[in-house]
Structure formats: structure tokens, C-alpha cells
Short mmCIF file of C-alpha atoms in Angstrom, two decimals:
data_model
loop_
_atom_site.label_atom_id
_atom_site.label_comp_id
_atom_site.label_asym_id
_atom_site.label_seq_id
_atom_site.Cartn_x
_atom_site.Cartn_y
_atom_site.Cartn_z
CA MET A 1066 -3.37 1.92 -15.97
CA SER A 1067 -6.75 0.22 -15.60
CA ASN A 1068 -9.74 2.09 -14.20
CA SER A 1069 -10.15 -0.21 -11.17
CA PHE A 1070 -6.49 0.21 -10.25
CA TYR A 1071 -7.19 4.02 -10.22
CA LEU A 1072 -10.23 3.31 -7.95
CA PHE A 1073 -8.21 0.99 -5.77
CA THR A 1074 -5.48 3.60 -5.34
CA SER A 1075 -7.77 6.71 -4.84
CA GLN A 1076 -9.96 4.99 -2.22
CA ILE A 1077 -6.80 4.27 -0.16
CA ILE A 1078 -5.43 7.76 -0.66
CA LEU A 1079 -8.74 9.52 -0.06
CA SER A 1080 -9.81 7.37 2.87
CA THR A 1081 -11.15 9.63 5.73
CA GLY A 1082 -11.80 6.84 8.22
CA PRO A 1083 -10.05 6.65 11.60
CA CYS A 1084 -6.62 5.10 11.56
CA ASP A 1085 -6.54 1.49 12.56
CA ARG A 1086 -4.38 -1.63 12.31
CA LEU A 1087 -5.19 -4.12 9.42
CA LEU A 1088 -4.35 -7.15 11.51
CA GLU A 1089 -7.03 -8.37 13.90
CA TYR A 1090 -4.85 -11.48 14.75
CA ASP A 1091 -1.28 -11.44 13.68
CA GLY A 1092 -0.36 -15.18 13.32
CA ILE A 1093 2.60 -14.62 15.54
CA THR A 1094 1.12 -13.98 19.08
CA SER A 1095 -1.89 -15.88 17.96
CA ASN A 1096 -2.51 -19.11 16.01
CA ARG A 1097 -4.81 -17.15 13.72
CA LEU A 1098 -4.13 -14.72 11.04
CA VAL A 1099 -6.98 -12.26 10.30
CA LEU A 1100 -6.57 -9.38 7.98
CA ARG A 1101 -9.11 -6.60 7.22
CA GLU A 1102 -9.24 -3.82 4.67
CA HIS A 1103 -8.93 -0.23 5.62
CA THR A 1104 -12.75 -0.11 5.38
CA GLY A 1105 -13.01 -2.98 7.98
CA LYS A 1106 -14.14 -5.55 5.73
CA LEU A 1107 -12.61 -9.07 6.16
CA ILE A 1108 -10.21 -10.16 3.45
CA LEU A 1109 -8.20 -13.07 4.96
CA SER A 1110 -8.83 -15.52 7.91
CA CYS A 1111 -6.35 -18.30 8.52
CA LYS A 1112 -6.54 -20.77 11.26
CA ASN A 1113 -3.85 -23.07 12.53
CA VAL A 1114 -1.06 -20.72 11.36
CA PRO A 1115 1.80 -22.75 12.97
CA THR A 1116 0.82 -25.70 10.75
CA LEU A 1117 0.46 -23.52 7.59
CA LYS A 1118 4.01 -22.23 8.38
CA GLU A 1119 5.33 -25.76 8.19
CA LYS A 1120 3.50 -26.53 4.92
CA ILE A 1121 4.26 -23.23 3.21
CA CYS A 1122 8.05 -22.10 2.98
CA GLY A 1123 8.32 -18.40 3.48
CA LEU A 1124 4.86 -17.82 5.10
CA GLY A 1125 6.51 -17.07 8.48
CA ASN A 1126 8.56 -14.34 6.89
CA SER A 1127 5.63 -12.86 5.00
CA ILE A 1128 3.64 -12.56 8.26
CA THR A 1129 6.55 -10.89 10.14
CA ILE A 1130 6.76 -8.40 7.17
CA ILE A 1131 2.98 -7.78 7.25
CA LYS A 1132 3.01 -7.13 11.00
CA ASN A 1133 5.70 -4.47 10.64
CA LEU A 1134 4.19 -2.90 7.59
CA ASP A 1135 0.95 -2.75 9.44
CA GLU A 1136 2.53 -0.79 12.22
CA TYR A 1137 4.06 1.62 9.72
CA GLN A 1138 0.72 2.19 7.92
CA TYR A 1139 -0.93 2.92 11.26
CA LEU A 1140 1.76 5.38 12.04
CA ILE A 1141 1.84 7.00 8.63
CA CYS A 1142 -1.92 7.38 8.68
CA LYS A 1143 -1.60 9.60 11.72
CA TYR A 1144 1.10 11.61 10.02
CA ILE A 1145 -0.48 12.35 6.76
CA PRO A 1146 -3.51 14.71 8.02
CA ASN A 1147 -1.02 17.00 9.64
CA LEU A 1148 0.84 17.55 6.37
CA SER A 1149 0.24 20.16 3.65
CA ASP A 1150 -0.81 18.92 0.26
CA LYS A 1151 2.44 20.64 -0.94
CA SER A 1152 4.54 18.53 1.43
CA ILE A 1153 7.10 16.07 -0.12
CA PHE A 1154 6.51 13.86 2.85
CA LYS A 1155 2.74 13.78 2.18
CA PHE A 1156 3.36 12.34 -1.28
CA LYS A 1157 5.95 9.94 -0.20
CA PHE A 1158 3.89 8.66 2.77
CA GLN A 1159 0.82 8.08 0.49
CA LYS A 1160 3.05 6.02 -1.84
CA ILE A 1161 4.19 3.91 1.11
CA ARG A 1162 0.61 3.36 2.26
CA LEU A 1163 -0.23 2.23 -1.18
CA LEU A 1164 2.66 -0.12 -1.34
CA ILE A 1165 1.60 -1.62 1.94
CA PHE A 1166 -1.89 -2.37 0.71
CA LEU A 1167 -0.45 -3.74 -2.59
CA PHE A 1168 1.74 -6.11 -0.65
CA ILE A 1169 -1.20 -7.30 1.42
CA HIS A 1170 -3.31 -7.52 -1.58
CA LYS A 1171 -0.68 -9.74 -3.35
CA PHE A 1172 -0.10 -11.86 -0.21
CA THR A 1173 -3.84 -12.40 0.30
CA LYS A 1174 -4.48 -13.39 -3.43
CA THR A 1175 -1.50 -15.79 -3.34
CA LEU A 1176 -2.86 -17.59 -0.32
CA VAL A 1177 -6.44 -17.71 -1.44
CA GLN A 1178 -5.48 -19.11 -4.98
CA LYS A 1179 -3.32 -21.78 -3.34
CA ASN A 1180 -0.94 -21.60 -6.28
CA HIS A 1181 1.36 -24.66 -6.46
CA GLN A 1182 4.33 -22.18 -6.76
CA ILE A 1183 3.36 -20.41 -3.57
CA SER A 1184 6.57 -20.61 -1.87
CA ASP A 1185 8.47 -19.18 -4.92
CA ILE A 1186 5.86 -16.34 -5.11
CA LEU A 1187 6.28 -15.58 -1.36
CA ASP A 1188 9.96 -15.61 -1.54
CA ARG A 1189 9.86 -12.83 -4.21
CA LEU A 1190 7.12 -11.02 -2.31
CA ASN A 1191 9.19 -11.07 0.82
CA LYS A 1192 12.12 -9.57 -0.81
CA SER A 1193 10.02 -6.78 -2.12
CA GLY A 1194 8.48 -6.37 1.37
CA ASN A 1195 11.78 -6.07 3.06
CA ASN A 1196 12.86 -3.37 0.61
CA ILE A 1197 9.73 -1.48 1.38
CA LEU A 1198 10.25 -1.82 5.07
CA LYS A 1199 13.77 -0.41 4.68
CA GLU A 1200 12.69 2.54 2.61
CA THR A 1201 9.78 3.26 5.17
CA SER A 1202 11.97 3.13 8.09
CA GLU A 1203 14.48 5.47 6.47
CA LEU A 1204 11.76 7.95 5.35
CA ILE A 1205 10.08 8.04 8.79
CA GLN A 1206 13.56 8.62 10.33
CA VAL A 1207 14.05 11.66 8.06
CA TYR A 1208 10.67 12.95 8.76
CA ARG A 1209 11.11 12.70 12.55
CA GLU A 1210 14.44 14.60 12.35
CA ALA A 1211 13.01 17.32 10.20
CA SER A 1212 12.71 20.35 12.54
CA ASN A 1213 10.48 22.19 10.07
CA THR A 1214 8.56 20.12 7.50
CA LYS A 1215 7.81 23.26 5.56
CA GLY A 1216 11.26 23.15 4.34
CA PHE A 1217 10.23 19.98 2.54
CA ASP A 1218 7.47 21.56 0.44
CA ILE A 1219 7.46 20.87 -3.32
CA ASP A 1220 9.31 23.42 -5.38
CA LYS A 1221 7.31 23.93 -8.50
CA SER A 1222 10.22 25.54 -10.29
CA LYS A 1223 12.02 22.27 -10.34
CA ASP A 1224 11.02 18.80 -11.58
CA ILE A 1225 8.30 17.64 -9.38
CA GLU A 1226 8.53 13.91 -9.84
CA SER A 1227 12.29 13.83 -8.90
CA GLN A 1228 11.20 15.57 -5.63
CA ILE A 1229 8.48 13.13 -4.68
CA ASN A 1230 10.04 9.85 -5.80
CA LEU A 1231 11.03 7.25 -3.38
CA ASN A 1232 14.64 5.85 -3.43
CA ASN A 1233 13.43 2.85 -5.47
CA ASP A 1234 10.38 2.09 -7.76
CA HIS A 1235 8.87 -0.58 -5.55
CA PHE A 1236 5.83 -0.50 -7.63
CA VAL A 1237 7.48 -2.32 -10.57
CA TYR A 1238 7.07 -5.60 -8.59
CA PHE A 1239 3.18 -5.12 -8.55
CA ASP A 1240 3.25 -4.47 -12.32
CA HIS A 1241 2.98 -0.74 -12.08
CA THR A 1242 5.40 2.22 -12.03
CA GLU A 1243 5.94 5.04 -9.75
CA SER A 1244 5.22 7.50 -12.51
CA GLU A 1245 1.66 6.06 -12.69
CA ILE A 1246 1.17 6.69 -9.01
CA ASN A 1247 2.50 10.21 -9.45
CA LYS A 1248 -0.15 10.87 -12.03
CA ILE A 1249 -2.80 9.65 -9.73
CA LEU A 1250 -1.63 11.81 -6.81
CA PHE A 1251 -1.38 14.84 -9.19
CA ARG A 1252 -5.02 14.30 -10.01
CA ILE A 1253 -6.06 13.82 -6.40
CA TYR A 1254 -4.21 16.90 -5.14
CA SER A 1255 -4.73 19.08 -8.17
CA LEU A 1256 -1.05 19.60 -8.56
CA ASP A 1257 -0.61 21.51 -11.91
CA PRO A 1258 -3.27 19.19 -13.58
CA ASP A 1259 -3.16 21.40 -16.72
CA LYS A 1260 0.61 21.39 -16.95
CA VAL A 1261 0.84 17.57 -16.63
CA GLY A 1262 -2.22 16.91 -18.77
CA LEU A 1263 -4.31 15.09 -16.21
CA ARG A 1264 -7.78 15.22 -15.24
CA LYS A 1265 -8.83 15.63 -11.67
CA HIS A 1266 -9.88 12.58 -9.71
CA HIS A 1267 -13.63 13.51 -9.61
CA ASP A 1268 -13.72 13.35 -13.54
CA TYR A 1269 -13.78 9.47 -13.15
CA ASP A 1270 -16.96 7.51 -13.00
CA LYS A 1271 -16.46 4.57 -10.59
CA ASP A 1272 -19.41 2.76 -12.03
CA LYS A 1273 -17.37 2.29 -15.25
CA TYR A 1274 -14.58 0.29 -13.62
CA ASP A 1275 -13.79 -3.26 -14.93
CA ASP A 1276 -15.38 -6.12 -13.18
CA GLU A 1277 -12.65 -8.60 -13.91
CA ASP A 1278 -9.67 -6.52 -12.97
CA ASP A 1279 -7.21 -7.83 -10.20
CA TYR A 1280 -8.04 -4.86 -8.16
CA GLN A 1281 -11.70 -5.58 -7.95
CA MET A 1282 -11.55 -7.17 -4.59
CA ASP A 1283 -13.80 -10.13 -3.74
CA ARG A 1284 -15.84 -9.21 -0.83
CA ASN A 1285 -16.25 -12.75 0.40
CA GLU A 1286 -14.68 -13.73 3.76
CA TYR A 1287 -11.77 -15.93 3.12
CA THR A 1288 -10.94 -18.98 5.41
CA ILE A 1289 -7.84 -20.88 4.62
CA TYR A 1290 -7.39 -24.34 6.22
#
């Protein structure tokens, strides 16, 4: 696990900003597609989206998935502050949030690089996105139906990872594993850090992160076509 991926992840998990949607223009009800980071920084701006959809197979599906994921991340962002650090839901929701940002990161990078295999990449990305949507929908339904979320606190006498894991390891598509993410969450929430042999998140020096890693986001404003 690279240091910059740790920073990318921890910045999302530890974000204290107000909940907001990432889509400024959704490319569905508007001819423009404008995406911002959770910090508000512009990461993607596409004009003439209907024309782009005709040129790039799968783009329309990607945009629809992003719109749905964006609604979920907005909703989950409001849930998380009300949950205990011992809550299984908190760990699972944080993973879903991270998956949504990874999906958007991958989508943005694919468009910006204008890869000649863009349609194939989007096809695989869309399959992953639909799986994430399904898992998110099911998790939110379980959360809403739970009359007492305290009944979903982590039981430290049992295997912790098996309690907080999602139904599927969606992180594999993004070249990581759910186990990696668990370790980051253990650091952040100081969940038995000595037992699992992990350092706490404040032990990391963000000035030492690799400049050339994929998760060092380019801060330029992207305009496509």
C-alpha cells in the first residue's frame, strides 16, 4: 500500500467538511458534466455531453452510475457522524464512501487520458459501479430497518474483519483489497492497534508521500472537448 493511497483514503475518511454533492452539473439534465472533489476543487469539466455519449460507448451508463453514487455518498455522509466508532455500519459506510471516490477517480482519469480503449475500460468500470450500487442500496436498507444500531456494534471477542467486511471485495477492481482498507480504518479509529500491529494515523508524515503515485491528484481544472 503506497503512502499516497493512505493519504487519499484518510483525507476522505477524516473529512469534516459539510456534506455536499460532487456533481455540479450531472450530464443528464444538463449538457455539461462537472465534478468536484469533496474539498470543492474542480476535477472534471465536460461540455457537449450528448456528443461525447455518441462518441464514447458506455459513457452514458457511467454518468448515470455516478449520479446515483453521488446521491448515496451525500446520504451516507449525513449518516456517519451519528454513528459510534464501534458501529459496524460506520466502517461499512466509510468503505462505500471510499469506493465511490475511487470510482470517480478512475472515471475521471480515464476521460482525461483519452485512452484509445476507453470504451472497454468504461465497460469494466460500469460493471464494478453497478455492483457497488447494489451493495450500497442493500446496506442502506438494512441500516434503515435497524431499530437500534447499538445492536450492530463490533464484538471484539469475535473476528473483527468478518464483521465489518462488505458482501464483496469491490476494492480489487481498483488494485487494492478490503483487508488493506480495514487496516487503514483500524489506524484511524484506533481499533485494537496494538493487537493488529498497526500505527495510528497521526504517525504518518504527509510530506513524505510519493509525488508520482496515481492518487496524487492533479489540481488542474480538466476540460474535455
